Short mmCIF file of C-alpha atoms in Angstrom, two decimals:
data_model
loop_
_atom_site.label_atom_id
_atom_site.label_comp_id
_atom_site.label_asym_id
_atom_site.label_seq_id
_atom_site.Cartn_x
_atom_site.Cartn_y
_atom_site.Cartn_z
CA UNK O 1 7.78 -98.21 27.27
CA UNK O 2 5.23 -100.59 25.55
CA UNK O 3 4.99 -99.48 22.23
CA UNK O 4 3.84 -100.21 18.54
CA UNK O 5 5.48 -99.01 15.39
CA UNK O 6 4.13 -99.13 11.65
CA UNK O 7 6.97 -97.89 9.62
CA UNK O 8 4.78 -96.61 6.52
CA UNK O 9 1.79 -94.06 7.47
CA UNK O 10 1.23 -93.92 3.22
CA UNK O 11 1.52 -96.59 0.77
CA UNK O 12 0.08 -96.41 -2.45
CA UNK O 13 -0.91 -99.22 -4.90
CA UNK O 14 -1.61 -100.24 -7.95
CA UNK O 15 -4.02 -102.99 -8.23
CA UNK O 16 -2.70 -106.49 -8.65
CA UNK O 17 0.66 -105.44 -6.80
CA UNK O 18 2.23 -107.07 -3.89
CA UNK O 19 1.40 -105.80 -0.22
CA UNK O 20 3.75 -105.82 2.44
CA UNK O 21 3.21 -103.24 6.00
CA UNK O 22 5.69 -103.58 8.46
CA UNK O 23 4.91 -103.52 12.19
CA UNK O 24 6.96 -103.63 14.94
CA UNK O 25 6.33 -103.64 18.84
CA UNK O 26 8.97 -103.80 21.95
CA UNK O 27 7.98 -105.55 24.58
CA UNK O 28 9.84 -108.32 25.91
CA UNK O 29 7.46 -110.71 27.60
CA UNK O 30 4.33 -112.61 26.15
CA UNK O 31 2.72 -110.78 23.76
CA UNK O 32 -0.40 -111.26 21.01
CA UNK O 33 -1.05 -109.50 18.30
CA UNK O 34 -3.39 -108.27 15.70
CA UNK O 35 -4.08 -106.47 12.57
CA UNK O 36 -7.51 -103.95 12.64
CA UNK O 37 -8.60 -102.46 9.42
CA UNK O 38 -10.60 -99.04 8.91
CA UNK O 39 -12.52 -98.89 5.76
CA UNK O 40 -13.37 -95.41 4.54
CA UNK O 41 -16.57 -94.00 6.47
CA UNK O 42 -16.46 -97.58 8.64
CA UNK O 43 -15.68 -98.96 11.94
CA UNK O 44 -12.38 -100.11 12.72
CA UNK O 45 -12.46 -104.22 12.63
CA UNK O 46 -10.60 -106.96 13.15
CA UNK O 47 -8.53 -108.48 10.12
CA UNK O 48 -6.52 -111.14 11.49
CA UNK O 49 -4.89 -112.15 15.19
CA UNK O 50 -1.51 -113.91 16.49
CA UNK O 51 -1.71 -115.78 19.87
CA UNK O 52 0.39 -118.81 19.71
CA UNK O 53 1.23 -121.65 17.44
CA UNK O 54 2.16 -121.48 13.62
CA UNK O 55 3.65 -118.04 13.28
CA UNK O 56 1.85 -117.42 10.02
CA UNK O 57 -1.82 -116.51 10.35
CA UNK O 58 -4.53 -116.46 7.56
CA UNK O 59 -6.84 -113.34 7.78
CA UNK O 60 -10.03 -112.52 5.82
CA UNK O 61 -9.65 -110.90 2.29
CA UNK O 62 -6.44 -112.94 1.54
CA UNK O 63 -4.62 -111.26 4.20
CA UNK O 64 -1.70 -112.63 6.29
CA UNK O 65 0.88 -111.63 8.62
CA UNK O 66 4.12 -113.59 9.92
CA UNK O 67 5.33 -113.07 13.49
CA UNK O 68 8.99 -113.00 13.30
CA UNK O 69 9.83 -113.48 17.36
CA UNK O 70 13.57 -112.48 17.18
CA UNK O 71 12.77 -109.43 15.18
CA UNK O 72 9.42 -108.28 17.19
CA UNK O 73 7.83 -108.13 14.19
CA UNK O 74 4.06 -108.57 12.80
CA UNK O 75 4.23 -107.65 9.19
CA UNK O 76 0.60 -107.95 7.46
CA UNK O 77 1.30 -109.22 3.38
CA UNK O 78 -0.96 -109.81 0.26
CA UNK O 79 -0.09 -111.53 -2.41
CA UNK O 80 -2.10 -109.28 -4.87
CA UNK O 81 -4.13 -106.02 -4.15
CA UNK O 82 -8.00 -105.02 -4.81
CA UNK O 83 -9.33 -101.45 -4.84
CA UNK O 84 -11.68 -102.76 -2.35
CA UNK O 85 -8.48 -102.87 -0.06
CA UNK O 86 -7.98 -99.18 0.40
CA UNK O 87 -8.21 -98.35 3.53
CA UNK O 88 -6.17 -97.46 7.01
CA UNK O 89 -4.76 -100.65 9.01
CA UNK O 90 -3.24 -100.50 12.58
CA UNK O 91 -1.24 -102.84 14.19
CA UNK O 92 -1.96 -103.54 17.76
CA UNK O 93 -0.14 -105.49 20.47
CA UNK O 94 -2.09 -107.32 23.86
CA UNK O 95 0.31 -106.46 26.84
CA UNK O 96 0.13 -109.26 29.22
CA UNK O 97 0.03 -107.67 32.43
CA UNK O 98 -1.97 -106.78 35.80
CA UNK O 99 -4.83 -106.41 33.79
CA UNK O 100 -4.15 -106.69 30.01
CA UNK O 101 -3.78 -103.84 27.65
CA UNK O 102 -3.70 -103.91 23.74
CA UNK O 103 -1.70 -100.95 22.34
CA UNK O 104 -2.21 -100.16 18.75
CA UNK O 105 0.54 -98.24 16.25
CA UNK O 106 -0.31 -94.62 14.41
CA UNK O 107 -1.85 -96.95 11.61
CA UNK O 108 -0.79 -97.40 7.80
CA UNK O 109 -3.08 -95.68 4.83
CA UNK O 110 -3.02 -97.58 2.05
CA UNK O 111 -4.75 -96.47 -1.85
CA UNK O 112 -4.90 -98.61 -4.37
CA UNK O 113 -5.04 -97.37 -7.38
CA UNK O 114 -7.54 -99.30 -10.46
CA UNK B 1 -23.62 -102.50 12.21
CA UNK B 2 -21.09 -103.64 14.84
CA UNK B 3 -23.47 -103.92 18.01
CA UNK B 4 -21.97 -101.00 19.23
CA UNK B 5 -23.43 -98.06 18.86
CA UNK B 6 -21.98 -94.21 19.52
CA UNK B 7 -23.68 -91.08 20.06
CA UNK B 8 -23.59 -88.22 19.08
CA UNK B 9 -20.97 -89.07 15.76
CA UNK B 10 -20.05 -85.28 15.51
CA UNK B 11 -20.23 -82.70 18.56
CA UNK B 12 -18.95 -79.39 18.27
CA UNK B 13 -18.47 -77.45 21.99
CA UNK B 14 -16.75 -74.47 23.26
CA UNK B 15 -14.21 -74.38 25.75
CA UNK B 16 -16.78 -74.00 29.36
CA UNK B 17 -18.86 -76.21 28.07
CA UNK B 18 -19.90 -79.54 29.49
CA UNK B 19 -21.18 -82.70 27.02
CA UNK B 20 -20.95 -86.35 27.01
CA UNK B 21 -20.53 -88.74 24.91
CA UNK B 22 -22.45 -92.00 25.08
CA UNK B 23 -21.35 -95.89 23.90
CA UNK B 24 -24.27 -98.42 24.51
CA UNK B 25 -23.03 -102.08 23.06
CA UNK B 26 -25.51 -105.28 22.58
CA UNK B 27 -23.41 -108.00 22.35
CA UNK B 28 -23.40 -108.85 25.95
CA UNK B 29 -19.65 -107.95 26.30
CA UNK B 30 -18.35 -107.45 29.51
CA UNK B 31 -15.52 -104.46 28.84
CA UNK B 32 -15.60 -101.40 27.79
CA UNK B 33 -12.90 -98.92 26.53
CA UNK B 34 -12.33 -95.50 24.94
CA UNK B 35 -9.92 -94.68 22.77
CA UNK B 36 -8.81 -91.33 21.62
CA UNK B 37 -7.61 -91.49 17.40
CA UNK B 38 -5.44 -88.34 16.44
CA UNK B 39 -4.60 -87.93 12.86
CA UNK B 40 -1.07 -89.51 12.34
CA UNK B 41 -0.80 -90.80 16.24
CA UNK B 42 -1.40 -93.93 17.72
CA UNK B 43 -4.97 -94.72 19.14
CA UNK B 44 -4.68 -94.05 22.68
CA UNK B 45 -6.30 -95.91 25.36
CA UNK B 46 -8.00 -93.77 27.53
CA UNK B 47 -10.41 -95.65 30.04
CA UNK B 48 -10.92 -99.91 30.59
CA UNK B 49 -14.28 -101.05 32.10
CA UNK B 50 -14.58 -104.53 32.86
CA UNK B 51 -18.02 -105.63 34.99
CA UNK B 52 -18.27 -101.94 35.30
CA UNK B 53 -15.41 -101.40 37.70
CA UNK B 54 -12.46 -99.19 36.13
CA UNK B 55 -9.59 -100.74 35.43
CA UNK B 56 -7.53 -98.37 33.40
CA UNK B 57 -6.92 -94.94 33.79
CA UNK B 58 -4.17 -93.84 31.42
CA UNK B 59 -3.23 -90.77 32.92
CA UNK B 60 -5.79 -89.11 31.38
CA UNK B 61 -6.69 -85.57 32.22
CA UNK B 62 -9.00 -84.57 34.71
CA UNK B 63 -11.34 -82.96 32.30
CA UNK B 64 -12.41 -86.04 31.06
CA UNK B 65 -14.64 -88.40 33.06
CA UNK B 66 -15.74 -91.74 32.32
CA UNK B 67 -18.85 -93.57 33.62
CA UNK B 68 -19.71 -97.03 33.59
CA UNK B 69 -23.36 -97.48 35.22
CA UNK B 70 -23.79 -101.10 33.91
CA UNK B 71 -21.44 -103.36 30.99
CA UNK B 72 -23.64 -102.03 27.85
CA UNK B 73 -23.11 -98.29 28.80
CA UNK B 74 -20.28 -96.49 28.89
CA UNK B 75 -20.13 -92.42 29.37
CA UNK B 76 -17.14 -89.83 28.49
CA UNK B 77 -18.17 -86.40 30.30
CA UNK B 78 -16.13 -83.68 28.79
CA UNK B 79 -16.02 -80.27 30.80
CA UNK B 80 -13.62 -77.40 30.25
CA UNK B 81 -12.13 -79.32 26.99
CA UNK B 82 -8.77 -77.83 25.39
CA UNK B 83 -8.24 -77.74 21.54
CA UNK B 84 -5.53 -79.95 21.58
CA UNK B 85 -8.69 -82.72 22.78
CA UNK B 86 -10.28 -82.53 18.91
CA UNK B 87 -10.16 -86.05 18.23
CA UNK B 88 -12.44 -89.17 17.05
CA UNK B 89 -13.17 -90.82 20.35
CA UNK B 90 -14.06 -94.54 19.72
CA UNK B 91 -15.90 -96.81 21.75
CA UNK B 92 -14.94 -100.44 22.07
CA UNK B 93 -16.25 -103.36 23.71
CA UNK B 94 -14.77 -107.16 24.27
CA UNK B 95 -16.07 -110.04 25.67
CA UNK B 96 -13.24 -109.84 28.31
CA UNK B 97 -9.67 -108.54 29.01
CA UNK B 98 -7.42 -110.64 27.74
CA UNK B 99 -9.23 -111.81 24.30
CA UNK B 100 -7.92 -108.73 22.00
CA UNK B 101 -10.85 -108.64 20.01
CA UNK B 102 -12.75 -105.30 20.24
CA UNK B 103 -15.46 -104.51 18.36
CA UNK B 104 -15.23 -100.67 17.89
CA UNK B 105 -18.64 -97.92 17.14
CA UNK B 106 -17.94 -95.54 14.55
CA UNK B 107 -16.62 -92.91 16.95
CA UNK B 108 -17.37 -89.68 17.99
CA UNK B 109 -15.83 -86.92 16.20
CA UNK B 110 -15.00 -83.81 18.57
CA UNK B 111 -14.28 -80.21 17.37
CA UNK B 112 -13.07 -78.04 21.14
CA UNK B 113 -13.30 -74.42 19.51
#
């Protein structure tokens, strides 16, 4: 079955630390990949997306993600986190089919301590 | 402000009640979605509508009944729910089905007693 897996449910970092959140998907066909973020008390919003081309995608607020097809992975990275990055991060895959479906992972809750 | 408004934000209901969740989008999008968000579980896609036509029913129990009268409004009618249905219900919209860029509302927190 098609699915998206996020390895860490909770991550705690200090400010200025580097961040990498893992995401793997299980689907052998064409897939487009996304990271969404949900700040405390706010709605889910798009952070970045990969459709084709350069596998290293840059998003808002200094985030980037790298698509590695051979590993079915799309990890999210940021070299130096800030307290304001405290949020829940969701990886998602758009599975192509009769009707496209956007499938989400379970999310990773990031807490950044000042 | 996301352009997607959900009401009510919080709802408490008994198992024998009938209630509805409402979603309205002001973005001119053609597709609308219902997702269920439970703690520590992936967002579960429930229903998808494209140009008012239902394109996805992800094996959702019949106690959840969607309605999409036009491209701007989406309802989720609830009846004889179970306590395990307690969750955050998210509405989203997108320009089409192939963008993957969804705009979400803030959700309706449902508690079933």
